[in-house]
Coordinates of C-alpha atoms in Angstrom, one line a residue:
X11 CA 157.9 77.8 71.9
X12 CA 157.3 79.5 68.5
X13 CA 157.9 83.1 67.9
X14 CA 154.7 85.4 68.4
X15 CA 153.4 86.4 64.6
X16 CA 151.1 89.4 64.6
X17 CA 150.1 88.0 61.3
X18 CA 148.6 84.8 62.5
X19 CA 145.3 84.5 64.1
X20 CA 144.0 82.1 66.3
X21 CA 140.4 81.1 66.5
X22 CA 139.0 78.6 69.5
X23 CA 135.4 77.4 68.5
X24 CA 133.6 77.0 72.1
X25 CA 130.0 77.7 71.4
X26 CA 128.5 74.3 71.5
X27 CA 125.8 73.3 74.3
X28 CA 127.6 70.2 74.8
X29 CA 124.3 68.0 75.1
X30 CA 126.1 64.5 74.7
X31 CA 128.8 65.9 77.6
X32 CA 126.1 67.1 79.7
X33 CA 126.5 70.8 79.6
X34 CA 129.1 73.8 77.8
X35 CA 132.1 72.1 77.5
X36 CA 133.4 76.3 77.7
X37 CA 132.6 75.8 81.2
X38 CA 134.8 72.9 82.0
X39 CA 137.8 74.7 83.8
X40 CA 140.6 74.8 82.6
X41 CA 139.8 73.7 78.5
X42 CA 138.9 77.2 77.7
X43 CA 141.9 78.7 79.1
X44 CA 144.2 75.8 78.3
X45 CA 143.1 76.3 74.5
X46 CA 143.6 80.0 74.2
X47 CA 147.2 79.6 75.7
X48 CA 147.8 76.9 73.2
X49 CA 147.4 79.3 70.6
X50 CA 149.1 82.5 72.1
X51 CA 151.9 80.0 73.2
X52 CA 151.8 78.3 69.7
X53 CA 153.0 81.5 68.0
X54 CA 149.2 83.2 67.4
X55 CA 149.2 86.8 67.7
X56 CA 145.4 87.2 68.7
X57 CA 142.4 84.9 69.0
X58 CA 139.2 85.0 68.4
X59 CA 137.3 82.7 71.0
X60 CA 133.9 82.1 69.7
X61 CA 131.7 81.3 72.3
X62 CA 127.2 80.3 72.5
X63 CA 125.9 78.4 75.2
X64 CA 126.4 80.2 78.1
X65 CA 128.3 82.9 76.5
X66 CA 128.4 85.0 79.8
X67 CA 129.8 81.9 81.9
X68 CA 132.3 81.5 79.4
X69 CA 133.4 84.4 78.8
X70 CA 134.8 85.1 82.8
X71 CA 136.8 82.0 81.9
X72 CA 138.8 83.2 79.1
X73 CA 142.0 84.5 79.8
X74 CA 142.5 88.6 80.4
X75 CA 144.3 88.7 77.6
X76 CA 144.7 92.1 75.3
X77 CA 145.2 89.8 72.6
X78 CA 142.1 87.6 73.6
X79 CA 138.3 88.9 72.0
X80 CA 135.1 87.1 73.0
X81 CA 132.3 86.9 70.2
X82 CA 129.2 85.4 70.2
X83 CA 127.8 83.4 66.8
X84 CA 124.3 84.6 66.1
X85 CA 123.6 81.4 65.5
X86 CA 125.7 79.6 67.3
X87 CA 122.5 76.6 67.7
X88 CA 123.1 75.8 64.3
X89 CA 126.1 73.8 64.7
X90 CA 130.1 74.3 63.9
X91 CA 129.8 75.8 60.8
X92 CA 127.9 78.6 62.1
X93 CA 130.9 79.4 64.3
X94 CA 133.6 78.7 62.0
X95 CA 132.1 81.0 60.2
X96 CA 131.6 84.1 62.9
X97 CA 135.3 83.5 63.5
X98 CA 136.7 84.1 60.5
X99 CA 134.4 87.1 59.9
X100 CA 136.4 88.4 62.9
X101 CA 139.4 87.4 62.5
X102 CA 142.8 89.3 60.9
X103 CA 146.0 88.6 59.7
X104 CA 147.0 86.7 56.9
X105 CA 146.1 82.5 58.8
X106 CA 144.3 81.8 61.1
X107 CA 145.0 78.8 63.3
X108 CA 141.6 76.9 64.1
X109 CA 140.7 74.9 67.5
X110 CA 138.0 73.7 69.8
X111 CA 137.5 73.6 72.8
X112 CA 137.1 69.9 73.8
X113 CA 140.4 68.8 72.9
X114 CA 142.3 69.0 75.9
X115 CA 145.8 68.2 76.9
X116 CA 147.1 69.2 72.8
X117 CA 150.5 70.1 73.4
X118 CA 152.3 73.2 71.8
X119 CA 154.6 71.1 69.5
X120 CA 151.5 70.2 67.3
X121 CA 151.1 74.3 66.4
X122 CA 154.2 74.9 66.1
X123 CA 154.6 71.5 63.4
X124 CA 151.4 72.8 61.3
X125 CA 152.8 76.7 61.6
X126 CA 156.6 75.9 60.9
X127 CA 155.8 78.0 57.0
X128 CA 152.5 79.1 55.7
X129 CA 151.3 81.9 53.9
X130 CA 148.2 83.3 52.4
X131 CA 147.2 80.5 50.4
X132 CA 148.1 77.7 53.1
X133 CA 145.6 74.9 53.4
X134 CA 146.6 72.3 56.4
X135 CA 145.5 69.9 59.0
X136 CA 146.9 68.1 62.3
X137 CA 146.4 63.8 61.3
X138 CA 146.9 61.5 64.1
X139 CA 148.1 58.0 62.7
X140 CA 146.0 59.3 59.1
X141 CA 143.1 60.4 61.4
X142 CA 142.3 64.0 60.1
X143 CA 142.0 66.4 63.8
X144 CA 142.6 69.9 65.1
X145 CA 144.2 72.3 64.8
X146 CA 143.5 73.4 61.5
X147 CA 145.9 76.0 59.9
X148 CA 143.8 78.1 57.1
X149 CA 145.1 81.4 54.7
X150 CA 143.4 84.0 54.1
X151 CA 143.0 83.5 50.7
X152 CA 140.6 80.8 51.7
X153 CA 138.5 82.2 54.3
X154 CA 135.6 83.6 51.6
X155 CA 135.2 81.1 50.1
X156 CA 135.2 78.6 53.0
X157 CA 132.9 80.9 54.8
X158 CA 130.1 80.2 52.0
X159 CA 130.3 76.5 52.1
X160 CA 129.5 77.1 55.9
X161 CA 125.8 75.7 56.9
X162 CA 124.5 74.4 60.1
X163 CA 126.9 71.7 61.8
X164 CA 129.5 71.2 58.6
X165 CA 132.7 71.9 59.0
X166 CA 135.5 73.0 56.5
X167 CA 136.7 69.3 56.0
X168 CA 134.7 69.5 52.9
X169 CA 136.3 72.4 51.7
X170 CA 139.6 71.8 52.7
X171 CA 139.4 67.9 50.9
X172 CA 138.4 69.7 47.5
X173 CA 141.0 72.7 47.8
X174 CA 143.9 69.7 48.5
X175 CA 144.4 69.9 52.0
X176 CA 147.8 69.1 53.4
X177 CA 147.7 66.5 56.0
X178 CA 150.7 66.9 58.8
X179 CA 151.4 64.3 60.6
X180 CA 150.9 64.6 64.4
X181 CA 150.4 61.5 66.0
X182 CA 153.8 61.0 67.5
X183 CA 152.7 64.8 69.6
X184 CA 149.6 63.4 70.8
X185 CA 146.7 61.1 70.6
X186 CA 144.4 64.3 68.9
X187 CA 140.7 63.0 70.6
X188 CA 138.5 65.0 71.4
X189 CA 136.6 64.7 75.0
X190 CA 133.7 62.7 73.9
X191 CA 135.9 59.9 72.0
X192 CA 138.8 59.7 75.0
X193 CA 135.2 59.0 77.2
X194 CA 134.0 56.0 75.3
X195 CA 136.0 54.1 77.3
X196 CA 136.1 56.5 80.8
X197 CA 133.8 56.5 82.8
X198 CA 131.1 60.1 82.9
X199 CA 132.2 63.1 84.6
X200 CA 130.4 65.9 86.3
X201 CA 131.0 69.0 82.6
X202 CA 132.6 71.3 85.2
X203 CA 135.7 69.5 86.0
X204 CA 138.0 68.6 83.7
X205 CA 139.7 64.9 83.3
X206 CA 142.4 64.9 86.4
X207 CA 144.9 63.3 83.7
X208 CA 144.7 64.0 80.1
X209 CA 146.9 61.7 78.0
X210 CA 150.0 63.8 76.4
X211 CA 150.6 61.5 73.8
X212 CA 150.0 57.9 72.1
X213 CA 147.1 56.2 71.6
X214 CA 144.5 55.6 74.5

């Protein structure tokens, strides 16, 4: 397990309504937990769990943690870059680790691969066989200007293609779906119970 760094943030993004899942994918126990302990367990030395949709649900869900703080994006409606963007506006140190919510079974080693150096100025992304995921490991020299390219549901792969991302590597750690692309070919659950068996590793 990597070493705690007080200097390294951690930021879940958990504030979407979840319409194609049929509800808060916050409130499927345990994803919220499970992802702030992969980022506390991954080295982070707080996180910033950005919650929305049922913000009061979710928030009895996240671990008691005095390292752990709940916000909710004002606009959290608007899609992911609105809550990227409330995150880092509430986030410290000098990176911040970034990842959702509805990834579920992403195992430690993938942190601690993207957090092995970084600094400041670090730009860098978890790929699974070339397929650009989560986490997302971002410097705070970066988080300005990222923040103002932030509208509606776009996300910082825009950003982080023109500033010369680097891509690490993970799919020999994991498969790196998320929920709704491991169900194309599962059958639907009920949104409050998580998958009995998420994959560790491979390709689905």
């Amino acid at each position: 397990m990597p070493p705690t760094d007080a200097s390294l943030s951690g930021i879940v993004l958990a504030a979407g309504a979840g319409t194609r899942h049929g509800g808060p994918k916050a409130l499927v126990v345990p994803w919220l937990a499970d992802a702030v302990r992969l980022l506390l367990d991954g080295g982070c030395g707080s996180v910033v769990v950005v919650l929305g949709a049922a913000a009061d649900e979710a928030r009895a869900l996240v671990p008691d943690d005095a390292r752990v703080t709940c916000v909710v994006a004002p606009r959290w409606s608007d899609g992911l870059g609105a809550s990227l963007r409330t995150g880092l506006a509430h986030a410290d140190g000098d990176a911040v680790v970034v990842t959702l919510v509805d990834l579920p079974g992403t195992p430690v080693s993938v942190v601690g691969r993207l957090t092995t150096t970084w600094d400041r100025s670090t730009l860098r992304q978890a790929v699974y066989d070339g397929r650009p995921g989560h986490p997302v490991v971002i410097g705070a020299d970066h988080w300005a200007g990222l923040a103002d390219t932030l509208t509606g549901d776009r996300g910082a792969r825009g950003y982080l293609v023109a500033h010369g991302v680097e891509e690490v590597e993970c799919g020999d750690l994991h498969h790196g779906l998320d929920i709704d692309e491991q169900s194309v070919s599962r059958p639907a659950r009920s949104p409050r119970h998580a998958p009995t068996a998420p994959d560790q590793g491979g390709t689905p």
